[in-house]
Coordinates of C-alpha atoms and ligand atoms in Angstrom, one line a residue:
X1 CA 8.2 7.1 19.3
X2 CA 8.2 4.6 22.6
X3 CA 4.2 5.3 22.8
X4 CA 4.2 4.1 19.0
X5 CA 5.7 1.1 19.6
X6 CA 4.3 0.1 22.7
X7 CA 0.9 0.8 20.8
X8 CA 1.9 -1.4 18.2
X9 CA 3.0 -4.3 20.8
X10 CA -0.9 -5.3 20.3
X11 CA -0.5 -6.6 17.3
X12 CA 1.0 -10.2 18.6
X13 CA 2.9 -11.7 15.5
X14 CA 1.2 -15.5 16.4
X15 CA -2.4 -13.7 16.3
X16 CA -1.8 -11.4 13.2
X17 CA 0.1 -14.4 11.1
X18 CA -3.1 -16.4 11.6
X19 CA -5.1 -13.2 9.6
X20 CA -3.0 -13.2 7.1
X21 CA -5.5 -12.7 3.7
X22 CA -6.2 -16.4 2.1
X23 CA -8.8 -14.4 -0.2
X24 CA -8.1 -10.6 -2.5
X25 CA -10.7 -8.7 -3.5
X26 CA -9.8 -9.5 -7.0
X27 CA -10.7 -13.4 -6.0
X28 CA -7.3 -14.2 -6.2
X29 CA -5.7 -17.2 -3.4
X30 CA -3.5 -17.7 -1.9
X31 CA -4.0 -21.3 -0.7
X32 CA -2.6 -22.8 3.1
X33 CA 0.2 -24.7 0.8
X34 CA 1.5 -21.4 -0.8
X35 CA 1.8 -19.7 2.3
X36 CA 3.4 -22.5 4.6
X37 CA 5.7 -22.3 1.1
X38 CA 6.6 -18.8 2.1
X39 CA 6.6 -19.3 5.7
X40 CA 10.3 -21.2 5.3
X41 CA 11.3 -17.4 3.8
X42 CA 9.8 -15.8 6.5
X43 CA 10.3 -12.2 4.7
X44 CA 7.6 -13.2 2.5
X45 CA 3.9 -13.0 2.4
X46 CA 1.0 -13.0 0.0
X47 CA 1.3 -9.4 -0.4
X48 CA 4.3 -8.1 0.5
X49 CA 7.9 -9.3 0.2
X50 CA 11.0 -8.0 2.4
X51 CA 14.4 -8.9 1.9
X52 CA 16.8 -7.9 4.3
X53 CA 20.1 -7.6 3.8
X54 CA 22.3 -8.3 7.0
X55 CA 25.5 -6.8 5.5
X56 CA 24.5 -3.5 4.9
X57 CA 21.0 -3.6 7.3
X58 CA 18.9 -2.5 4.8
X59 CA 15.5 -4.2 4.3
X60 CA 13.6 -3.8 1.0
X61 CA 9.9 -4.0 1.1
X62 CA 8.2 -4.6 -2.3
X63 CA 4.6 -4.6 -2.5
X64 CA 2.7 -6.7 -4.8
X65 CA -0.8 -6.9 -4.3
X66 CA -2.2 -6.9 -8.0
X67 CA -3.7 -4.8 -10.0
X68 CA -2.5 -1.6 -8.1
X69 CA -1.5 -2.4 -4.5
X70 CA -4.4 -0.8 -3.2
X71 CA -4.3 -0.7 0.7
X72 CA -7.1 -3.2 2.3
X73 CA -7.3 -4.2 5.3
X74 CA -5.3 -7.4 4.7
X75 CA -2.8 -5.7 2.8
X76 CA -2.7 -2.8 5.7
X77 CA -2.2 -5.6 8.3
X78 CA 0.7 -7.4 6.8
X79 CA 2.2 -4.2 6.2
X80 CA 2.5 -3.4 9.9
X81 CA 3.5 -6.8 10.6
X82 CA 6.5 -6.7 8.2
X83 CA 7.5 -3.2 9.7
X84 CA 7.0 -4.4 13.2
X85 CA 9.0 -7.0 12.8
X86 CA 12.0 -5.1 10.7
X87 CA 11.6 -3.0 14.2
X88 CA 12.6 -5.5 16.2
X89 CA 15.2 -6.5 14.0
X90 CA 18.3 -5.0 15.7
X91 CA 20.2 -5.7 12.4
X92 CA 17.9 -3.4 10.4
X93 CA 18.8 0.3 10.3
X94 CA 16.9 1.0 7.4
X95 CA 14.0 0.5 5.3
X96 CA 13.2 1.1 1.2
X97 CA 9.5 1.1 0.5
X98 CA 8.7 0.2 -3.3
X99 CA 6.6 -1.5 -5.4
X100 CA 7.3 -4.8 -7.7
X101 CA 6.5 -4.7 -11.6
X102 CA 5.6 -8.2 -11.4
X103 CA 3.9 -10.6 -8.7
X104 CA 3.9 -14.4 -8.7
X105 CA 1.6 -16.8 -7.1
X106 CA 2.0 -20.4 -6.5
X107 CA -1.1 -22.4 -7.2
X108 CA -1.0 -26.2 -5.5
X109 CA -3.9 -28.9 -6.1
X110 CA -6.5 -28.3 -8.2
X111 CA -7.0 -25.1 -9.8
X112 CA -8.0 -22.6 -11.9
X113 CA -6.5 -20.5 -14.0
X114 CA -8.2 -18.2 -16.4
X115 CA -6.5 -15.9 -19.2
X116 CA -7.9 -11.7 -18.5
X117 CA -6.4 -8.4 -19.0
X118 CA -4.0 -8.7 -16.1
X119 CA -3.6 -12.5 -15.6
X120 CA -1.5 -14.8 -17.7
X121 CA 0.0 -18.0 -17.6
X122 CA 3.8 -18.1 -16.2
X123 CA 5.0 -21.1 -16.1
X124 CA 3.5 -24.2 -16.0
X125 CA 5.2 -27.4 -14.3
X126 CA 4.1 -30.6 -15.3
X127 CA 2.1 -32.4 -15.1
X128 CA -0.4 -29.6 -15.4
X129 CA -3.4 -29.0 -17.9
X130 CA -5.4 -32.3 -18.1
X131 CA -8.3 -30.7 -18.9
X132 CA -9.1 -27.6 -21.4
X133 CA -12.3 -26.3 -21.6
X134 CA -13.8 -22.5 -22.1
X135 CA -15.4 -21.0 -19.3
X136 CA -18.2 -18.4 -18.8
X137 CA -17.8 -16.0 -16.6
X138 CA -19.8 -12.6 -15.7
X139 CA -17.4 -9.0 -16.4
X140 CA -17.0 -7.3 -13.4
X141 CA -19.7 -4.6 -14.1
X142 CA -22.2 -7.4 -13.8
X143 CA -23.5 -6.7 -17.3
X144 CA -21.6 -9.1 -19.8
X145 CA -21.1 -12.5 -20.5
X146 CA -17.6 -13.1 -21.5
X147 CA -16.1 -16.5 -22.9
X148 CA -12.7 -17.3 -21.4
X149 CA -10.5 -19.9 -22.1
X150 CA -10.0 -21.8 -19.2
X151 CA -7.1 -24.1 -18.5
X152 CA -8.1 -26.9 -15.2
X153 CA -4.4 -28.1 -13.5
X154 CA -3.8 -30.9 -11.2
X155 CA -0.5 -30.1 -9.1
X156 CA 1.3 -27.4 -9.4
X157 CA 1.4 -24.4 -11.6
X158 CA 3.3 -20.8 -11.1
X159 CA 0.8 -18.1 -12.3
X160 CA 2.4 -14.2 -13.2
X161 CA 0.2 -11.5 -12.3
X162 CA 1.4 -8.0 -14.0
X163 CA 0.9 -5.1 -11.2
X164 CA 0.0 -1.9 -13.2
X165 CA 3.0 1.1 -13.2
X166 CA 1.6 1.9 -9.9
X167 CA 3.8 2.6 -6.6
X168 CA 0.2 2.4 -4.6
X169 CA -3.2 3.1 -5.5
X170 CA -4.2 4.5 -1.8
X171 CA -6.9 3.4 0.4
X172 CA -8.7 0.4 -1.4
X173 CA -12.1 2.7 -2.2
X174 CA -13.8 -1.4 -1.8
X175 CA -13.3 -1.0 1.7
X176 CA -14.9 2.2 2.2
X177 CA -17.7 1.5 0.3
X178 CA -21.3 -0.7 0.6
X179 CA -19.4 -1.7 4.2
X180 CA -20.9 -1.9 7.6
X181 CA -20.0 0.5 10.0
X182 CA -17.8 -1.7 12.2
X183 CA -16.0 -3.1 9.2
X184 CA -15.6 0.4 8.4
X185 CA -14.3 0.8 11.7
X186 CA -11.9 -1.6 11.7
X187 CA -10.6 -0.9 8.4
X188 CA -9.6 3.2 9.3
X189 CA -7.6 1.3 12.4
X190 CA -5.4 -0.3 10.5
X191 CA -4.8 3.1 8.3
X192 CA -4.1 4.3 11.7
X193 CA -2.0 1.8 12.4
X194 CA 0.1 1.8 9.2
X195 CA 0.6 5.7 9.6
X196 CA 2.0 5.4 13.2
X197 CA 4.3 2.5 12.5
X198 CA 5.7 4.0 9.9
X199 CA 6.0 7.9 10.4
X200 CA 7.1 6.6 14.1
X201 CA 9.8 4.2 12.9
X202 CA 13.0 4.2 14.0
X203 CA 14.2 3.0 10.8
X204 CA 15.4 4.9 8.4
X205 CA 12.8 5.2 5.7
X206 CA 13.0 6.0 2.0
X207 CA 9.9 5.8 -0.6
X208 CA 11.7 4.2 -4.0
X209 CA 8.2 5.4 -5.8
X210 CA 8.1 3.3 -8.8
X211 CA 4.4 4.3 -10.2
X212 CA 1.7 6.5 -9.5
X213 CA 0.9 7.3 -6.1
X214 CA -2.3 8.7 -5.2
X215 CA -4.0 9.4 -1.5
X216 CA -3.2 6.8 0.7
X217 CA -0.1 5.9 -1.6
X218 CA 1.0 9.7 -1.4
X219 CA 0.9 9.2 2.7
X220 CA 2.5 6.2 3.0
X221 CA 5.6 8.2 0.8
X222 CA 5.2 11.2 2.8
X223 CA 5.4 8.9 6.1
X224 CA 9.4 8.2 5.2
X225 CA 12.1 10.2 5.7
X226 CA 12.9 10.5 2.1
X227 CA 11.2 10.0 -1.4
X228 CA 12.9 9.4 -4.5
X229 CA 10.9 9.3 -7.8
X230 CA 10.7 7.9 -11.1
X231 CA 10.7 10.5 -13.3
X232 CA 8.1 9.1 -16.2
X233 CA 5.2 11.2 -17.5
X234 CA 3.0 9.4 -16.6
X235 CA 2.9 8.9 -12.9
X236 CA 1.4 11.5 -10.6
X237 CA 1.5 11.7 -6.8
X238 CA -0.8 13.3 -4.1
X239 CA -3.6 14.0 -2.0
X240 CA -6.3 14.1 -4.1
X241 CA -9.3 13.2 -1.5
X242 CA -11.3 16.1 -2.5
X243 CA -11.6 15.0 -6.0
X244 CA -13.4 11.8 -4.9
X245 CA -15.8 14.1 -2.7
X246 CA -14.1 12.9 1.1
X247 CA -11.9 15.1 3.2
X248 CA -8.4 14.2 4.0
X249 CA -7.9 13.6 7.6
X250 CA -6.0 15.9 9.8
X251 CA -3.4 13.3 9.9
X252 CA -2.9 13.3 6.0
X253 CA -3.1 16.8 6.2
X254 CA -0.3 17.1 9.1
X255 CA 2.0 15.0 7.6
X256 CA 1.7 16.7 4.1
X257 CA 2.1 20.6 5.9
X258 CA 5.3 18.9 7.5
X259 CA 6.4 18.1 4.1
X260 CA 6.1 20.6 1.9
X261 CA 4.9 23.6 3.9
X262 CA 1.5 25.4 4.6
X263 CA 0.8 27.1 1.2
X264 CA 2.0 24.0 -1.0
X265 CA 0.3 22.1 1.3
X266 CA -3.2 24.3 1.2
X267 CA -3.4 24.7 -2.8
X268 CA -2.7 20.8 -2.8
X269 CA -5.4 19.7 -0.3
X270 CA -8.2 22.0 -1.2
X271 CA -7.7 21.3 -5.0
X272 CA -7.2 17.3 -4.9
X273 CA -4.2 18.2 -7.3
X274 CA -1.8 14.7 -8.4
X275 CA 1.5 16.3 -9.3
X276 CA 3.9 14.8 -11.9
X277 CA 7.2 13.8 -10.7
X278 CA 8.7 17.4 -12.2
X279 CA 6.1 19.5 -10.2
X280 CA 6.4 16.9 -7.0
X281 CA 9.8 17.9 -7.1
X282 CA 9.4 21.4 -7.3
X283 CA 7.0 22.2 -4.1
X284 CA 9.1 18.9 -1.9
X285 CA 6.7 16.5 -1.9
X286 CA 9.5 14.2 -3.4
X287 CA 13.1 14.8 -3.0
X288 CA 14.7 13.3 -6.0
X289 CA 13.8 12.3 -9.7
X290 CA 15.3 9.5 -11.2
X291 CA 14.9 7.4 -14.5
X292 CA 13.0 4.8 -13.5
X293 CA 15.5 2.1 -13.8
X294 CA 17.3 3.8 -11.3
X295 CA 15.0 4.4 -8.7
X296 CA 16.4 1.4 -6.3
X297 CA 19.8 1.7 -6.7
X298 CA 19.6 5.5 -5.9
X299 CA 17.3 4.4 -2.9
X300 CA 20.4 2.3 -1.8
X301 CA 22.5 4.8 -2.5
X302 CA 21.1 7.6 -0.4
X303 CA 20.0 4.9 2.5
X304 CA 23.7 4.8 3.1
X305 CA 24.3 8.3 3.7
X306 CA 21.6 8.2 6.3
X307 CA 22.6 5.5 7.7
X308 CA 26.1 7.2 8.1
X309 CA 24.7 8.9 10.7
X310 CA 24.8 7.8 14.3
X311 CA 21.0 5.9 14.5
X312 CA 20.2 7.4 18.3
X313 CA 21.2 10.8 16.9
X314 CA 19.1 10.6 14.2
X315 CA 16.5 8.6 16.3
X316 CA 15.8 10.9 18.5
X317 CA 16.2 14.0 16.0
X318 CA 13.7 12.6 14.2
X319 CA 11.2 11.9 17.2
X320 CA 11.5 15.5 18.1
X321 CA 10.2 16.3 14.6
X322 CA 7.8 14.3 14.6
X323 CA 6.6 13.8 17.9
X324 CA 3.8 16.3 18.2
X325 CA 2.0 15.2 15.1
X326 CA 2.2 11.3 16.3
X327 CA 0.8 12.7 19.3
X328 CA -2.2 14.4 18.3
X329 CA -3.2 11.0 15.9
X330 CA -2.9 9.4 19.1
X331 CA -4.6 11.0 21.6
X332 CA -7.6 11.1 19.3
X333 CA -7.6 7.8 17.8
X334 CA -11.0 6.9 18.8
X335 CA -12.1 10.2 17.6
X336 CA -11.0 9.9 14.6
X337 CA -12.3 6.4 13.7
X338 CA -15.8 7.7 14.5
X339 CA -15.7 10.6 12.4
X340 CA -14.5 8.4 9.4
X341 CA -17.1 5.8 9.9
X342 CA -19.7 8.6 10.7
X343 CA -18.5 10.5 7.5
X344 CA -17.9 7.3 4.7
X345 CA -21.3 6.1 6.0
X346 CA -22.9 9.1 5.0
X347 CA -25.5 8.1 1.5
X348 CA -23.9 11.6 -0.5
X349 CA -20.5 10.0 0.7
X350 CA -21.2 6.8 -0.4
X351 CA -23.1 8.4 -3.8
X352 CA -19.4 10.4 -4.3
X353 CA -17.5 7.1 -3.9
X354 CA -20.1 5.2 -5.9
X355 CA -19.7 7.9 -9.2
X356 CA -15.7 7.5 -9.0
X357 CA -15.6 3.8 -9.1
X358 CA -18.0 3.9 -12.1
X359 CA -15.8 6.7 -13.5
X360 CA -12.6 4.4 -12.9
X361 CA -13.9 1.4 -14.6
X362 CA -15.5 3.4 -17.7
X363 CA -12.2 5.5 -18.5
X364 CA -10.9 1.6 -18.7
X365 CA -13.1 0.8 -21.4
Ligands
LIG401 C1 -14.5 15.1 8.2 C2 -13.5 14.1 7.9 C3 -13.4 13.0 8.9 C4 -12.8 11.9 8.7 C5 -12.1 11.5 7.4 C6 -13.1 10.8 6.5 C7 -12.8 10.3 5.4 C8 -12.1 10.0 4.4 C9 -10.6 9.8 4.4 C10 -10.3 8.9 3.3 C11 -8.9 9.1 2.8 C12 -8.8 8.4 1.5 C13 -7.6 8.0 1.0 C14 -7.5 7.2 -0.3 O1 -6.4 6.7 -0.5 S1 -8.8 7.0 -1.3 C15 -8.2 6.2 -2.7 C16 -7.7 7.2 -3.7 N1 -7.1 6.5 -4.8 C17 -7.3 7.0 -6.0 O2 -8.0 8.0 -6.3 C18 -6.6 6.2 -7.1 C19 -7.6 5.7 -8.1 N2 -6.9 4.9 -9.1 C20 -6.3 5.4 -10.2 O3 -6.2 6.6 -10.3 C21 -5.7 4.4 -11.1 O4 -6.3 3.2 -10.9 C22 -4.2 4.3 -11.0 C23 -3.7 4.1 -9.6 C24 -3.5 5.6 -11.6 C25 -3.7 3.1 -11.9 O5 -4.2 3.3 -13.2 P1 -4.3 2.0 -14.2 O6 -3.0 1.4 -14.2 O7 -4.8 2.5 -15.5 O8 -5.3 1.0 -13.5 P2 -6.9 1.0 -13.5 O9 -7.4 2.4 -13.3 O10 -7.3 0.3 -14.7 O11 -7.2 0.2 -12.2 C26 -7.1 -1.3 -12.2 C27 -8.2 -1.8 -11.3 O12 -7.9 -1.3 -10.0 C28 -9.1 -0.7 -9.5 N3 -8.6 0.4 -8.6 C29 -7.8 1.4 -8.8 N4 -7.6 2.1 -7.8 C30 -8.3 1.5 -6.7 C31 -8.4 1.8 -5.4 N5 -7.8 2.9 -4.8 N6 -9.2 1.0 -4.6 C32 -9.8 -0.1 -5.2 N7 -9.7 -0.4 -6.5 C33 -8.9 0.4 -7.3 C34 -9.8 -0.1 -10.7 O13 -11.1 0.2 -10.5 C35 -9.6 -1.3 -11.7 O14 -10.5 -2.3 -11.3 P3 -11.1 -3.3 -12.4 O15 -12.0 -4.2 -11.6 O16 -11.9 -2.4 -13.3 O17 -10.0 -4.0 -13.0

């Protein structure tokens, strides 16, 4: 646990504050003036918001990086700065990971805002909307030319960006494909990174899981100490790397054996399966179902009983647990980034990842 955070002391909070994303993938800002803004509530940022509450010590970390708070490399890098800095929060014992339904940006000066699928106006504060006008704009697979209408604002308007029922979507697959090998690089660091921070943390940790959580999003609720679910039809959970034709790390795959057990843990890795909340339940990968209106409170709820427990008894109880498998990430690290950037980099890799983004966008339309 002391290696993990002495490894994370790299990350200085005046050098990773300045890399904070200005730009998504999804072309969305977040301009200087909205993040100075955010910078007065320091438990904010573009992506993620914390709230902390000193009475009870619990923090509350909602992501909401829209459309499905897919894990890129700026998202990845806020994350460990939020939990780095909860862990050196004395007054924070514990931690509830979850996702928001809804995700506001400010817009200031002159701006754009166009009306899609998952974008529409708020709130607009006036004076706003001198000029209307329809814009053409190319669809994302490059093929159509869609009409928009287009609204230009001088000053400052508050735009709503709905997140889809998702708790995370994983690894964002952008980042692992048409990218050069050190970007690569860099990218499976911060994965890294994330993992160790949070499977290390001394926190108490519990995944209030909200909305589907596949790969990536499945580690990052296997990496707490707890998961409570929402139990709704139609979200699934797990490691379904093999179903996108790439190999979950030994990492992934440690954390998962430590979760549910060998067999489960075999069937479930080999197969790619996504479990719904009922059959999550049944083999442990999550530890409670809920109604989805529930799902913080109960997080609350349990955080207290674990945080009824002594923290250096628990502390170093959960060390012991963990402490081999932190280990073994660690003393390969460099290993392990060269084998994912040797392995993503590969063209029937890249062909695999190519065929599942098509197949994401076409089961869309
Ligand atoms: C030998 C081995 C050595 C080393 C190891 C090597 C390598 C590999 C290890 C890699 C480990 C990988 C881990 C991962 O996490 S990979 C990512 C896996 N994620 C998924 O499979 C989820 C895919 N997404 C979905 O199933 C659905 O999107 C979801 C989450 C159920 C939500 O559904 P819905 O609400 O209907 O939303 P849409 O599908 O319409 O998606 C909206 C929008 O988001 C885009 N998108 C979705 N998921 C991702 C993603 N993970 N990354 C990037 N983008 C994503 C989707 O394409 C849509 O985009 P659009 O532009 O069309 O709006």
């Amino acid at each position: 646990m002391a290696n993990v955070l002495r490894n994370s002391a790299k990350f200085g909070f005046s050098g990773v504050l300045s890399q904070l994303s200005i730009h998504s993938r999804h072309g969305r800002e977040c301009v200087s003036p909205c993040f100075s803004l955010q910078q007065r509530n320091n438990s904010t940022s573009p992506k993620i918001k914390v709230d902390l509450d000193n009475s009870t010590g619990v923090a509350v970390l909602r992501m909401q990086s829209p459309p499905v708070n897919s894990l890129s490399l700026d998202f990845l890098t806020e994350f460990c700065i939020n939990l780095e800095k909860l862990e050196m929060d004395k007054s924070c014992r514990g931690l509830i990971i979850t996702s928001v339904s809804t995700h506001t940006h400010t817009h200031t000066d002159t701006d754009t805002v166009t009306q899609s699928h998952k974008t529409m106006i708020h709130t607009i504060t006036p004076p706003v909307c001198v000029v209307s006008q329809t814009l053409s704009k190319v669809s994302s697979t490059g093929l159509d030319i869609i009409t928009l209408p287009v609204c230009v604002c001088v000053c400052v308007c508050l735009v709503s960006q709905t997140l889809s029922k998702v708790f995370s979507a994983g690894l964002d697959i952008m980042e692992m494909y048409g990218k050069s090998p050190e970007r690569c690089g860099e990218f499976w660091k911060a994965v890294q990174e994330m993992w160790l921070k949070l499977y290390g943390s001394n926190m108490a940790t519990i995944a209030a899981i909200n909305g589907s959580s596949p790969a990536g999003g499945c580690l990052m609720s296997i990496g707490c100490d707890y998961r409570i679910m929402a139990d709704n039809p139609r979200y699934s959970i797990g490691l379904n790397e093999t179903q996108l034709g790439i190999v979950a790390p030994f990492w992934f795959k440690d954390t998962l054996v430590n979760t549910v057990g060998n067999r489960a843990a075999e069937l479930s890795l080999e197969l790619g399966l996504l479990y719904s909340a009922p059959d999550a339940l049944k083999i442990g990968l999550v530890d409670q179902l809920v109604p989805e209106d529930q799902v913080l409170s109960t997080a609350q709820d349990t955080m207290s009983k674990w945080l009824a427990v002594p923290d250096h008894a628990r502390q170093i109880t959960k060390s012991m647990m963990r402490k081999q498998t932190i280990d073994k990430l660690l003393s390969n690290r460099e290993a392990d980034i060269t084998n994912f950037v040797s392995f993503i980099t590969k063209d029937s890799i890249q062909r695999s990842l190519r065929m599942y983004l098509e197949m994401l966008k076409s089961r869309k339309a």
